[in-house]
XYZ file of C-alpha atoms in Angstrom:
480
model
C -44.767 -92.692 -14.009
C -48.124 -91.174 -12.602
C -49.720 -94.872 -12.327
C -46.415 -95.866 -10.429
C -47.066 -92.877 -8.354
C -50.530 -93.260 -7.358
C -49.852 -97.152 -6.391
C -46.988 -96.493 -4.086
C -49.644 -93.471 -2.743
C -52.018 -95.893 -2.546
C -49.937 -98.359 -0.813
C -48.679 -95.801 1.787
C -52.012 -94.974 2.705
C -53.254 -98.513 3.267
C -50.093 -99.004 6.010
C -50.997 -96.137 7.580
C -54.557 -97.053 7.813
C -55.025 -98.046 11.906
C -56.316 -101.796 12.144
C -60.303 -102.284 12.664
C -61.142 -102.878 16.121
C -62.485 -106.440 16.701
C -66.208 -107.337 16.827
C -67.042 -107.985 20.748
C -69.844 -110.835 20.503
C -72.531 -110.903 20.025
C -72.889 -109.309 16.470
C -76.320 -109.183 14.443
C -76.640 -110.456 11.669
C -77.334 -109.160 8.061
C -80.696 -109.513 8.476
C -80.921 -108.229 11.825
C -79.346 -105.259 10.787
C -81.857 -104.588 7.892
C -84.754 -104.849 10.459
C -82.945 -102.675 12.816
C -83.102 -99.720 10.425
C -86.575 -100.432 9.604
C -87.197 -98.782 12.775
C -91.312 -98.572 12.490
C -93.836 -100.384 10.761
C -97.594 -101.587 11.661
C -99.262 -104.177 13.330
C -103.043 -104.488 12.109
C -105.486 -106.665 14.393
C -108.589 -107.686 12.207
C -110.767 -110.699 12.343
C -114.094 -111.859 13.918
C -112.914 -109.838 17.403
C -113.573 -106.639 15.335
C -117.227 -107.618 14.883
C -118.023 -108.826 18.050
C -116.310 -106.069 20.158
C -113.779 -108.679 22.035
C -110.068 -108.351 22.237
C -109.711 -112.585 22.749
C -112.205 -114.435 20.867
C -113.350 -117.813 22.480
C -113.210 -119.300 19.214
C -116.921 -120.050 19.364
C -118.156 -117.159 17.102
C -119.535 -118.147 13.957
C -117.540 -117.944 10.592
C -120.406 -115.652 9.239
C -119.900 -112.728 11.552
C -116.673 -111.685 9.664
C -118.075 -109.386 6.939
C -116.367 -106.204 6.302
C -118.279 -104.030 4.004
C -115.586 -101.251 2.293
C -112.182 -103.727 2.894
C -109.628 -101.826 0.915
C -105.929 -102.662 1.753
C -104.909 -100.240 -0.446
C -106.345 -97.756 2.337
C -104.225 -99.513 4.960
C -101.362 -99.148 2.977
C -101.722 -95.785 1.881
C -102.469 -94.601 5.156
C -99.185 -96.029 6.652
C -97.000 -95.327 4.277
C -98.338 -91.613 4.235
C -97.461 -92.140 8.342
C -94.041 -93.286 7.812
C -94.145 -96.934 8.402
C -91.994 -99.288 6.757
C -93.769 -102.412 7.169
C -97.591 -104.089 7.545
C -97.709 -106.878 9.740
C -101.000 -108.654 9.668
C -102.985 -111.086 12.185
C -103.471 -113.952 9.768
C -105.049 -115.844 13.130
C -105.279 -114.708 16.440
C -106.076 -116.880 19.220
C -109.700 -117.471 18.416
C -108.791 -119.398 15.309
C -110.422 -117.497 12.532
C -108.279 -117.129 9.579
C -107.728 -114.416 7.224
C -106.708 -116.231 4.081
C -108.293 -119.323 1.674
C -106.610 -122.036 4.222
C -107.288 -125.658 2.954
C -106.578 -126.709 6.744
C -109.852 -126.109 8.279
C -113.593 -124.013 7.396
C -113.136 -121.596 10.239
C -111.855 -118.839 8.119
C -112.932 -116.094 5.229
C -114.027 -119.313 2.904
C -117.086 -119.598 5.300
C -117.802 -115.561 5.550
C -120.244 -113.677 3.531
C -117.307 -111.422 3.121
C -116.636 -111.660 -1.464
C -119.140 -114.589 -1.059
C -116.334 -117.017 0.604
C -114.384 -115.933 -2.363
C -112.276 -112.797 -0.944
C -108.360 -113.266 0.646
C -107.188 -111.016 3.192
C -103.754 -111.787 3.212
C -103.376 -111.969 -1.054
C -105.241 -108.143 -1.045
C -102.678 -106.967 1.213
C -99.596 -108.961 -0.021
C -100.775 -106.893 -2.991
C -101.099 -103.447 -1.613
C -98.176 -103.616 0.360
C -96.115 -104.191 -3.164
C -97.916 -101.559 -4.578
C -96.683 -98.864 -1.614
C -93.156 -100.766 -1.036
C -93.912 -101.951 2.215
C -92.834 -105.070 3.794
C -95.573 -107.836 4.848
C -95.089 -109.459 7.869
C -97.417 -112.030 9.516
C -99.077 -113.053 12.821
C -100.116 -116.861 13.192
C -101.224 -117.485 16.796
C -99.711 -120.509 18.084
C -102.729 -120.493 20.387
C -105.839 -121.922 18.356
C -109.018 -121.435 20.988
C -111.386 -122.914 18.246
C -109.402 -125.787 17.323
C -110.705 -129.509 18.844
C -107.539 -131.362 18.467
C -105.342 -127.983 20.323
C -103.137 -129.751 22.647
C -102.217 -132.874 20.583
C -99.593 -133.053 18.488
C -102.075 -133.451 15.659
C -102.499 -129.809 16.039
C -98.948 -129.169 15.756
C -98.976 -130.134 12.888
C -102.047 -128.366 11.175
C -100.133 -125.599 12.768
C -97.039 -125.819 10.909
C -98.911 -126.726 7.459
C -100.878 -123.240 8.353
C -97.380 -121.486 8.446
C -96.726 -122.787 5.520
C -99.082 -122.020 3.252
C -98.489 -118.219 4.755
C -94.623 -118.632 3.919
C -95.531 -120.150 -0.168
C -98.414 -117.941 -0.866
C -98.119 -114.558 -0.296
C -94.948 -113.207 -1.098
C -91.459 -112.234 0.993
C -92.257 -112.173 4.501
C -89.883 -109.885 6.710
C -91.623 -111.006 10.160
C -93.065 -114.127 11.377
C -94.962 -113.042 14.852
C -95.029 -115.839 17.499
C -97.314 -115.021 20.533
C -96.404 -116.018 23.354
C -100.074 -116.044 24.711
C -100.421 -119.978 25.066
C -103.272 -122.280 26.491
C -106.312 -121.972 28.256
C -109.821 -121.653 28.185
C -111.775 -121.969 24.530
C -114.223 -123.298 22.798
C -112.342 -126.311 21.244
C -114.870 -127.649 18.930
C -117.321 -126.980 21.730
C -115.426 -128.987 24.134
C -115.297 -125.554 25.618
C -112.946 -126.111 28.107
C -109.613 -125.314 29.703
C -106.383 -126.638 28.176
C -102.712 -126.548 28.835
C -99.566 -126.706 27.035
C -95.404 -126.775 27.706
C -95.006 -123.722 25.193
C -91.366 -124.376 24.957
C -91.771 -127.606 23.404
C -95.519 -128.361 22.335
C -95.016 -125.917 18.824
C -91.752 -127.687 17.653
C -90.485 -124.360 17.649
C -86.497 -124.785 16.285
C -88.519 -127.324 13.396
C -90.753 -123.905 12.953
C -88.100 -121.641 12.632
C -86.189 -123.766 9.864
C -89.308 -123.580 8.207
C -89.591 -120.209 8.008
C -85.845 -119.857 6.817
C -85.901 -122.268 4.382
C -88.451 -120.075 2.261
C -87.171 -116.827 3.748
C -83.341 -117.073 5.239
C -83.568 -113.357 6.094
C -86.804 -113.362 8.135
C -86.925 -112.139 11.301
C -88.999 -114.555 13.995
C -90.702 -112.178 16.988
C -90.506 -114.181 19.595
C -89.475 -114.213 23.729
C -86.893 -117.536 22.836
C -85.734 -115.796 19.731
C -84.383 -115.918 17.036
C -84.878 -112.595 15.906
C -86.331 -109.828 18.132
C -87.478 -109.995 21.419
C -90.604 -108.141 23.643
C -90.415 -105.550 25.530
C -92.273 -106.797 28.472
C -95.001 -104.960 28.281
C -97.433 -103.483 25.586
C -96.969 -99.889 26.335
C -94.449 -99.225 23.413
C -91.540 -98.382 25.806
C -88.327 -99.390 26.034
C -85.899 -99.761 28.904
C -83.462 -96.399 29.450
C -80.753 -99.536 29.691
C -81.172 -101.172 26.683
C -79.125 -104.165 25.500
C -79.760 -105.983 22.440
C -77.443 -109.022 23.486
C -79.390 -111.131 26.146
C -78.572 -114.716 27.993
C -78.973 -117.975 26.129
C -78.637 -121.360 27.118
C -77.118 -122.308 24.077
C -79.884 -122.495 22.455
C -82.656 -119.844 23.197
C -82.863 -116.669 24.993
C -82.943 -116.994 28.953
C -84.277 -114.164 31.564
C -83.920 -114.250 34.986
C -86.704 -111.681 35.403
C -89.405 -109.544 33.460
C -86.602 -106.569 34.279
C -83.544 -108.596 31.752
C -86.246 -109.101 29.493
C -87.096 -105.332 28.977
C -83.268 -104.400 29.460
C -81.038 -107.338 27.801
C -78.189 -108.353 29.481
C -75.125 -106.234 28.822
C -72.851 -110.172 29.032
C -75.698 -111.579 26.989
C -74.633 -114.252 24.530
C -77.886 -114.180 22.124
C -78.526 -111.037 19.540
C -82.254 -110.234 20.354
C -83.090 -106.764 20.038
C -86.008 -105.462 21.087
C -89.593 -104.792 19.373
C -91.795 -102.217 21.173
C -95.558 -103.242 20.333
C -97.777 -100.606 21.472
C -101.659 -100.088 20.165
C -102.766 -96.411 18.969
C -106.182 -96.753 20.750
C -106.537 -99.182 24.097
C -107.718 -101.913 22.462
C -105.944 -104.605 19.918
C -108.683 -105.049 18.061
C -110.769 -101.800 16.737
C -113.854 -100.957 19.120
C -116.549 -98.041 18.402
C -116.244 -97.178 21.673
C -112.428 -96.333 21.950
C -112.642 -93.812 18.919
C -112.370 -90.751 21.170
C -109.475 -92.405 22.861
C -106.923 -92.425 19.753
C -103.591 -91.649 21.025
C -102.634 -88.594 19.759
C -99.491 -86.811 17.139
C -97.854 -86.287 20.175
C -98.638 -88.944 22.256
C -96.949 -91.538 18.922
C -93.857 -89.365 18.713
C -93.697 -89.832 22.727
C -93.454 -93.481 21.656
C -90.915 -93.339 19.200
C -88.426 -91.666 21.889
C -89.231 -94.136 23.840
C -88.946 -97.240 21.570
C -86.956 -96.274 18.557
C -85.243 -93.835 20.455
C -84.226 -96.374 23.071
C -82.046 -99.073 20.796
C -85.435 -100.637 19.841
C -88.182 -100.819 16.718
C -91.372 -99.127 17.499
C -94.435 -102.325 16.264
C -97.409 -99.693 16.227
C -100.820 -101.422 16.025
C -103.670 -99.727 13.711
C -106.577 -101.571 14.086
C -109.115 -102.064 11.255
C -112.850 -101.330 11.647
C -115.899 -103.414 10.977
C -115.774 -101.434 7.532
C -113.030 -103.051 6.772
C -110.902 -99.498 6.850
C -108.563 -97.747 9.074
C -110.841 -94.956 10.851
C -110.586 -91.674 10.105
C -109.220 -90.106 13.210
C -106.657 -93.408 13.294
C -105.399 -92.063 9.613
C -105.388 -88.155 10.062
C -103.673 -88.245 13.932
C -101.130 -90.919 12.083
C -99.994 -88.629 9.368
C -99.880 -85.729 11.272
C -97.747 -87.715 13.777
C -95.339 -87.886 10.427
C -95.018 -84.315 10.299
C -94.750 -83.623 13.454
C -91.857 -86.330 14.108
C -90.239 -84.689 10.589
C -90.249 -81.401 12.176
C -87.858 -82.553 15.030
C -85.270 -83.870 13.134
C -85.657 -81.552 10.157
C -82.435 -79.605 11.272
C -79.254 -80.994 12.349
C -77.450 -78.853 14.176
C -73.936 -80.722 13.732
C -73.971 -81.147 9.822
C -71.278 -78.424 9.890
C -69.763 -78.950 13.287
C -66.081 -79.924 13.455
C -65.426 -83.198 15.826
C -62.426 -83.321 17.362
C -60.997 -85.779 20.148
C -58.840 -87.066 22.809
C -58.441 -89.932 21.833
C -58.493 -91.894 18.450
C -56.971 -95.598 17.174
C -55.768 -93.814 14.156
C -56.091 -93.461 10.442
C -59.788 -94.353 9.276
C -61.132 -93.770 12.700
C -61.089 -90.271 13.301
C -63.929 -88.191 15.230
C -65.073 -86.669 11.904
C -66.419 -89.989 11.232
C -69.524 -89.278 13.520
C -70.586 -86.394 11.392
C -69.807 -87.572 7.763
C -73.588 -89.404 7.655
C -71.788 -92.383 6.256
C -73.492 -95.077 8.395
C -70.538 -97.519 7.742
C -67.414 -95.068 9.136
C -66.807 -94.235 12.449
C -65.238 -92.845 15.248
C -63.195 -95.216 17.212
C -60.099 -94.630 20.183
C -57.238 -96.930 21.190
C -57.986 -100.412 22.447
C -56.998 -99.252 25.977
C -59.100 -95.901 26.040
C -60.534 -95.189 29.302
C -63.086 -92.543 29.000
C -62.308 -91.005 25.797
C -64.522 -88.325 24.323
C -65.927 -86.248 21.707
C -65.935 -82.403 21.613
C -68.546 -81.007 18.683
C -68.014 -77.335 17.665
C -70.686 -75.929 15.868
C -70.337 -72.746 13.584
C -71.584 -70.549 16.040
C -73.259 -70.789 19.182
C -77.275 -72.255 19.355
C -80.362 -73.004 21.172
C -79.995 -77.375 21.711
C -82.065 -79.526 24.042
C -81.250 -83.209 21.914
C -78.616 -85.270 21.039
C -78.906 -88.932 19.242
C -76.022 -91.156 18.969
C -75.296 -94.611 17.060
C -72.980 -97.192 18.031
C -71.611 -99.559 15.001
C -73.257 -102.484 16.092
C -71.621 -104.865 13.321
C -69.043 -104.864 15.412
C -71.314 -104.961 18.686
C -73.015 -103.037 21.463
C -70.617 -101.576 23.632
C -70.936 -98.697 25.611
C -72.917 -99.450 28.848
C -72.494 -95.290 30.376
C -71.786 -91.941 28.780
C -72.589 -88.383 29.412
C -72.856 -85.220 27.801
C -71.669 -81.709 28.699
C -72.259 -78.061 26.910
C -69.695 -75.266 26.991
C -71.053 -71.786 28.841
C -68.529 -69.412 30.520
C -65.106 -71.406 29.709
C -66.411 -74.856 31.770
C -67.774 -77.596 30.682
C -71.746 -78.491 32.456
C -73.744 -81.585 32.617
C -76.595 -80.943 30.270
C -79.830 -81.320 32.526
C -81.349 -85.207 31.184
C -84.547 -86.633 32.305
C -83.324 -90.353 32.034
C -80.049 -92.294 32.277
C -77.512 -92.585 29.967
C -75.994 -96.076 29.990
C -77.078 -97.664 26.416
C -76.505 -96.432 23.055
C -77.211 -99.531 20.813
C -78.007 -99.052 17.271
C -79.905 -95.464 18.275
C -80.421 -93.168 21.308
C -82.106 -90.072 21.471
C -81.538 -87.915 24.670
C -83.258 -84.795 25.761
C -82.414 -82.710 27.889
C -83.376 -79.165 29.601
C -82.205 -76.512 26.378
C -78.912 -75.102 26.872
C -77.245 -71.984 24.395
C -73.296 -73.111 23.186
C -71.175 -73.726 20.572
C -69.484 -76.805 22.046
C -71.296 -80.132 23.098
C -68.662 -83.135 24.378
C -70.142 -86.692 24.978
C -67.864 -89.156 27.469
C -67.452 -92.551 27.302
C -67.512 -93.104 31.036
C -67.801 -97.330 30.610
C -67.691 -99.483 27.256
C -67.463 -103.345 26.921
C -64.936 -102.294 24.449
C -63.235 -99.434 22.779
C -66.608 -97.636 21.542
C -67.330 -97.306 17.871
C -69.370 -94.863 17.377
C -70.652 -93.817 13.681
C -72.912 -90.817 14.040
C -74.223 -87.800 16.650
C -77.035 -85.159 15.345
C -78.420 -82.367 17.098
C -81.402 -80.541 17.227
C -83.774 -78.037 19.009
C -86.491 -79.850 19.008
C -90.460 -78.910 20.665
């Protein structure tokens, strides 16, 4: 009798349950998704630019100059773990051509160094240190070879793609293949040392590249401004745009801008998921130079940048640069970890885990406003297919000091909401809370401040969505 019980209980709950609201294209996929909530991770710049203090190499410095004397990826990867990070992604070859692992492809790499007489392998010492910390290895291969003589015939093309592949068979599961989009120019060019120019959207053989990459790694995620994966910012400042789309325009078969503006913003009618990857160097400099050591950005000068990348609907790429040691410099290592602390300290409290949510409107069973509080990433809040400006009301145990709120949207489903706002109870009304930037996006994370206000109640409005917003979790906190 009970088991009869419970499957006609069962079976009256399931009717009840209100039907999922439908994805609104475009979606991201699995992958995407498992980048997106990487949220951080390194870029390291290291090669024969750290030993001749340039940030673009010519490609005519010799082999020999590369010769770190302390090289210790565990260091790297201690250091940046320690700071947070999720991932290491390494410059296998910038644009002067020198490569950082035992290529059979050419002699202009560590084969030719003093560096483990010819012997030692970048790329396999981090491959291994990364495993050791549980970090994810990404990797940079310049499409832009300044050392190369046959750049700009398709013979290069092809030692190009051979290059990527012994990167893809070699060293392990890559999360990130990096595709510059610095492309032709001046170089050296087997001394030819001349100027030479390229179509970049067709000389690489980019869509071959990119099934290349997935047929050894399906889930990787290709940096690049056509796509596939994530997009740039637009700039190298480590900021994204206060209206922040992930979906941008496509011609059916890559990512289209109109302007520098759509490329730092998206396109809320974009066809194409490309979210956006905020590189941004801790000192001025790519590359590691002696004389930028007193200009290390500082704890709170990184956790600036992760409001403003990570905290924007994008993933913060920070760049570490190693020195001619072969290390990450002291000041690099103790202003990163204390950037860790520091950014722990602001969301150490959340000031809604007991809050009740309550709301105006909601699509029914499954979907309620508690959803945005449960910290189950996969439930959520979600009103009526019709919903106009529906909204959230947050009642905390008793009133509090509260100057941030972040928000997620459920992007399986798709970004939606293109405006909100939030208000704060005081004296029986409701007030606009006092922000310093627009509130259009939400995306996969936002993180609003605003001027500190005392209450009990904080209400967010969905003033404009592409679709009835989903929205699976709000936090707040009093942060410094």
């Amino acid at each position: 009798m009970r088991s009869l019980f419970t499957t006609l209980a069962l079976f009256v709950s399931l009717l009840l349950q209100a039907q999922a609201p439908k994805a609104i294209m475009p979606v991201p996929s699995p992958s995407q998704m498992e980048w997106q909530k990487m949220e951080k991770y390194a870029f390291i710049h290291f090669g024969t630019n750290t030993f001749t203090d340039k940030e673009w190499g010519f490609g005519d410095a010799p082999a020999s100059s590369f010769n770190p004397t302390r090289l210790d990826c565990n260091q790297w990867a201690k250091a940046l773990k320690d700071a947070g990070m999720t991932a290491i992604i390494i410059t296998a070859k910038h644009h002067d051509g020198f490569c950082l692992w035992q290529t059979k492809y050419t002699d202009y790499s560590v084969a030719s160094s003093p560096w483990r007489g010819g012997k030692g392998d970048v790329l396999a010492e981090l491959a291994a240190a990364c495993k050791r910390y549980g970090l994810k290895m990404g990797v940079y291969l310049s499409p832009w070879d300044r050392h190369q003589a046959t750049y700009a015939t398709p013979a290069y093309v092809d030692y190009y793609h051979k290059q990527m592949e012994e990167l893809l068979t070699q060293y392990g599961p890559i999360f990130e293949v990096w595709l510059d989009g610095a492309n032709g120019g001046d170089g050296w060019y087997g001394g030819a040392s001349e100027k030479r120019s390229i179509d970049a959207s067709t000389y690489y053989r980019f869509p071959e590249l990119h099934k290349l990459v997935f047929s050894h790694f399906p889930g990787a995620i290709i940096f690049s401004d056509y796509g596939p994966g994530c997009r740039w910012v637009g700039n190298e400042s480590g900021i994204a745009g206060e209206t922040s789309w992930s979906p941008v325009r496509s011609d059916g078969t890559r990512a289209t801008y109109k302007d520098h503006e759509e490329l730092t913003n998206g396109n809320e009618n974009g066809t194409l998921w490309h979210p956006v990857e905020c590189d941004v160097s801790i000192r001025p400099g790519w590359f590691w130079h002696e004389s930028e050591n007193d200009k290390v950005k500082s704890p709170r000068e990184l956790l600036e940048l992760y409001y403003s990348s990570v905290g924007r609907n994008g993933n913060l790429l920070l760049n570490v640069p190693v020195n001619k040691e072969g290390l990450i410099s002291d000041i690099d290592v103790k202003n990163l970890k204390e950037f860790r602390i520091l950014l722990e300290r602001q969301f150490k409290k959340n000031l809604l885990k007991r809050a009740k949510a309550d709301t105006d409107d909601c699509r029914g069973k499954g979907f309620e406003a508690k959803k945005t509080v449960d910290g189950k990433y996969d439930s959520y809040w979600c009103p009526s297919d019709n919903a106009t400006s529906p909204s959230l009301t947050l009642t905390m145990p008793k009133a509090t000091d509260v100057n941030c709120l972040m928000l997620q949207e459920y992007i399986p489903l798709g970004q939606r909401v293109a405006a909100f706002k939030i208000e704060y109870m005081s004296g029986g009304q409701w007030l606009p809370v006092n922000t310093k930037e627009q509130t259009t996006t939400i995306g996969y994370k936002r993180i609003v401040r605003f001027d500190k206000v005392n209450t009990r109640q904080l209400r967010v409005t969905i003033l404009r969505s592409r679709a009835c917003p989903c929205i699976n979790n709000i936090e707040a906190f009093l942060v410094d």
